[in-house]
XYZ file of N, CA and C in Angstrom:
285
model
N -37.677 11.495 13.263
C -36.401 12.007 12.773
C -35.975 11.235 11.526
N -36.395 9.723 11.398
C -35.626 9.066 10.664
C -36.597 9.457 9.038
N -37.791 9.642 9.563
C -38.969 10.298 8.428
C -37.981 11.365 8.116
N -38.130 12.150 8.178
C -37.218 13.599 7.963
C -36.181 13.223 7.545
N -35.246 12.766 7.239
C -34.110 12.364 6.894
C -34.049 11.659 5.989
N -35.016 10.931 5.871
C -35.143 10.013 4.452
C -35.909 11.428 3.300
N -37.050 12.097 3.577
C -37.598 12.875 2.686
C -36.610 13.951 2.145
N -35.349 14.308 3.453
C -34.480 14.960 3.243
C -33.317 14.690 1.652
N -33.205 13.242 1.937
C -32.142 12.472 0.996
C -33.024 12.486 -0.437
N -34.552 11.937 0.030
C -35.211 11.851 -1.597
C -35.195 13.159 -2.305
N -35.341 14.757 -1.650
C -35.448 15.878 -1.790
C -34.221 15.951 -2.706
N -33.288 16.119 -1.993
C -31.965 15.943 -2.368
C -31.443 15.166 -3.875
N -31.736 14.126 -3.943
C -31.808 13.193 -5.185
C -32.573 13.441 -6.028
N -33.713 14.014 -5.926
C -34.461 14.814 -7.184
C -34.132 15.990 -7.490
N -33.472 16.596 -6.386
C -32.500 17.973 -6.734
C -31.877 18.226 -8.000
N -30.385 16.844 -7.429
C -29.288 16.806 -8.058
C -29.805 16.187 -9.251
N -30.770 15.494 -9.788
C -31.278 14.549 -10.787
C -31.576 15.370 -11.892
N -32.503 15.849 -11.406
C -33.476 17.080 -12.541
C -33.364 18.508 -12.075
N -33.284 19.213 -11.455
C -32.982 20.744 -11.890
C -31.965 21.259 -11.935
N -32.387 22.537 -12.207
C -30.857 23.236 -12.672
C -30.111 24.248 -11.722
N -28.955 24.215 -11.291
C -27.669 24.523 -10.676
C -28.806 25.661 -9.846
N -29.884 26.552 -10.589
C -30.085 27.469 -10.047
C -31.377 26.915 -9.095
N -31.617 25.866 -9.523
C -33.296 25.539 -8.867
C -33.011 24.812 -7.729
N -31.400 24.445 -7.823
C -31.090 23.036 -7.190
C -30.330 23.731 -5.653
N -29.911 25.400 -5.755
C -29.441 26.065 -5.328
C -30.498 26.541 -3.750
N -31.439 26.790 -4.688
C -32.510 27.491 -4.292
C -33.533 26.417 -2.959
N -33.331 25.251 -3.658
C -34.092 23.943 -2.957
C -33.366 23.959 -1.595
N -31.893 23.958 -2.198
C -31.315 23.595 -0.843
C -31.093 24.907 0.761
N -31.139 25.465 0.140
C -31.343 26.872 0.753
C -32.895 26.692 1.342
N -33.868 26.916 1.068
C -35.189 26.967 1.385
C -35.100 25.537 2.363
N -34.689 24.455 2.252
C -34.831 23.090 2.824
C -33.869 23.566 4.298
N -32.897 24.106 4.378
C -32.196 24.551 5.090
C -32.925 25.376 6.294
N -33.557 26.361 5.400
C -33.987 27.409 6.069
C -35.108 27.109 6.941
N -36.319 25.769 6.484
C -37.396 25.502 7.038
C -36.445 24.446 8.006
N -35.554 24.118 7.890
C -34.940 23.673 9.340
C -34.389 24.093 10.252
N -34.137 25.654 10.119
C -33.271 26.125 10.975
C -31.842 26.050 10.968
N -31.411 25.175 9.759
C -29.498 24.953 9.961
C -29.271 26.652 9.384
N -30.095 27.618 8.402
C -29.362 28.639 8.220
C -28.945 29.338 9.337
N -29.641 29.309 10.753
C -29.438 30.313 12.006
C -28.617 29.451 12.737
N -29.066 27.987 13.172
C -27.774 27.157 13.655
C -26.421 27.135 13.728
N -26.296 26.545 12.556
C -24.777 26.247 11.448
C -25.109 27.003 10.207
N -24.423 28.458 10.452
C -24.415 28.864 8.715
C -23.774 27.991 7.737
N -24.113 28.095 6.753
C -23.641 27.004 5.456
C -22.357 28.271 4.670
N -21.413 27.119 4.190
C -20.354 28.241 3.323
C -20.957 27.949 2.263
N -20.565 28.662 0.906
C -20.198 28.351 -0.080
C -19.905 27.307 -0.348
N -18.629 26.660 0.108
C -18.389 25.627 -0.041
C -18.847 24.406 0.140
N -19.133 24.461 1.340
C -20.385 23.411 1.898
C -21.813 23.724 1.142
N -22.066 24.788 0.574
C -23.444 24.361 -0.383
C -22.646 23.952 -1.643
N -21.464 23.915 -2.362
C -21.003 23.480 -3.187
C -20.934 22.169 -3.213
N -20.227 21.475 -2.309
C -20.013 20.173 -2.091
C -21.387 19.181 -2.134
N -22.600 20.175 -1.335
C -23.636 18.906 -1.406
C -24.188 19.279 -2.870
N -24.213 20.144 -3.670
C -24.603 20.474 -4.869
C -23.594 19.624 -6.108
N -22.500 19.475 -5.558
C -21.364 18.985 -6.637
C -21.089 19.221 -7.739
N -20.570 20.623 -7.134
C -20.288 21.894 -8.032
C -19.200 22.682 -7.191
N -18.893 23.584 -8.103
C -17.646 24.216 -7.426
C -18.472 25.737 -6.508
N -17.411 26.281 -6.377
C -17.776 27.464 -4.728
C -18.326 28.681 -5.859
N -17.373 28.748 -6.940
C -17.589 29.589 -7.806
C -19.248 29.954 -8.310
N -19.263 28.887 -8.694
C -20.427 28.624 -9.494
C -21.955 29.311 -8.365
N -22.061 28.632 -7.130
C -22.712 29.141 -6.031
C -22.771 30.445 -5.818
N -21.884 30.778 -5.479
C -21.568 32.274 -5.112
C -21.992 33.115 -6.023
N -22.011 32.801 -7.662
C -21.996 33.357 -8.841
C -24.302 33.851 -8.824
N -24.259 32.143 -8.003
C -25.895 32.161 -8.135
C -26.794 32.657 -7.156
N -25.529 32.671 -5.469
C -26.086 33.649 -4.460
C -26.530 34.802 -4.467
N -25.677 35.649 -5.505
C -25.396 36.943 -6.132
C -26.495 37.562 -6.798
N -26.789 36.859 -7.698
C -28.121 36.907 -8.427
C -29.031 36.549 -7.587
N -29.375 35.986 -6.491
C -30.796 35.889 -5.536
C -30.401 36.927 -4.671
N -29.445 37.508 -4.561
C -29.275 38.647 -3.194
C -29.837 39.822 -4.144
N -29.280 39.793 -5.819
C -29.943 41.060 -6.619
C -31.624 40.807 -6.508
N -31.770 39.692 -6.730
C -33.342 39.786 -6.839
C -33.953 39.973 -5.861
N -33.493 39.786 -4.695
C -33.785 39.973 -2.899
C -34.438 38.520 -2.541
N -34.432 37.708 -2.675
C -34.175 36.305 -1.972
C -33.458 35.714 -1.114
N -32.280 36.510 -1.251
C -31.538 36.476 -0.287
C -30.695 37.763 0.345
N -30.202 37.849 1.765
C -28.927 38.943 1.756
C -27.923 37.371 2.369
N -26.476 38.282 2.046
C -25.680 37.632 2.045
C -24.276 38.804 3.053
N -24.332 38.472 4.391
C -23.543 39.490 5.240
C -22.751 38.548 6.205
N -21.359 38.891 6.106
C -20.368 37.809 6.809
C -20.214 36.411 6.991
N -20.774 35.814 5.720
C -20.866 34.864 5.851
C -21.909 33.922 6.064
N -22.964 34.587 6.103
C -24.173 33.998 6.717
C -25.284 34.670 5.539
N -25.809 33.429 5.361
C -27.275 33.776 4.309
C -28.587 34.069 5.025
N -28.832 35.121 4.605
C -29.947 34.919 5.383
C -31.636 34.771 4.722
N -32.305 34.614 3.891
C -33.720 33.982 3.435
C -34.497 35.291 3.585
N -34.478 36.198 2.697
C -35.218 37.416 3.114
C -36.894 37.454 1.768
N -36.828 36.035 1.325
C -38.063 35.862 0.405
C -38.236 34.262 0.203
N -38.653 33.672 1.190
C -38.742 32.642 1.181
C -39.648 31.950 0.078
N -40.821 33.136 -0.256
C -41.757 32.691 -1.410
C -41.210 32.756 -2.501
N -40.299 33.519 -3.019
C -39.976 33.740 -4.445
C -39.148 32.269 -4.423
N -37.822 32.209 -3.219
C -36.652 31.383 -3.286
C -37.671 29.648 -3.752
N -39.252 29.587 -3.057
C -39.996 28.631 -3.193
C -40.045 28.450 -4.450
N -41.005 29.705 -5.416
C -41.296 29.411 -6.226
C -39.961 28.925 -7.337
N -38.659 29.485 -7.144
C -37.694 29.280 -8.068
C -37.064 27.900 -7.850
N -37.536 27.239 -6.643
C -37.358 25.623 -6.164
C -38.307 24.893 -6.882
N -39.005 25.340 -7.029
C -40.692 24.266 -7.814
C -40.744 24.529 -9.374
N -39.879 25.385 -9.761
C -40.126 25.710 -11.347
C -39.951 24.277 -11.657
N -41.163 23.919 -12.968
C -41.099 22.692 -13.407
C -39.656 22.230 -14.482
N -39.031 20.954 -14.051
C -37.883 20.817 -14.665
C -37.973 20.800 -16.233
């Protein structure tokens, strides 16, 4: 667990370091999703805002655009990962 949690934080810190709002979006979503917190504990907006440190706006603005591209649907509140490969590849684009 404590493995996982540390790779979690380094993940995280290269996130926020080097990519961009949209890659950094995308990471955290996919990191989410291979854990299960999207079906668990859905994530708000806000709460992907806060660990992104960025506003709700901005998120929502970028959810929008992965629900157009189909990466994601987005229904009551709950995201759900409907292209986990694309959401991958838009996590790994080189910074």
């Amino acid at each position: 667990i404590l493995g996982r949690r540390l790779r979690q934080l380094v993940s995280l810190i290269e996130a926020i370091t080097f990519g961009s709002m949209r890659q950094r979006l995308a990471r955290i979503l996919l990191e989410s999703y291979e854990l299960g917190e999207l079906e668990a504990s859905p994530l708000t907006h806000e709460e992907l805002a806060m660990r992104l440190g960025t506003v709700r706006e901005v998120v929502s603005r970028n959810l929008a655009r992965f629900q157009a591209e189909g990466m994601v649907r987005i229904d009551r509140r709950r995201i759900e990962i409907t292209d986990p490969e694309a959401l991958r590849a838009e996590a790994e684009t080189e910074f």
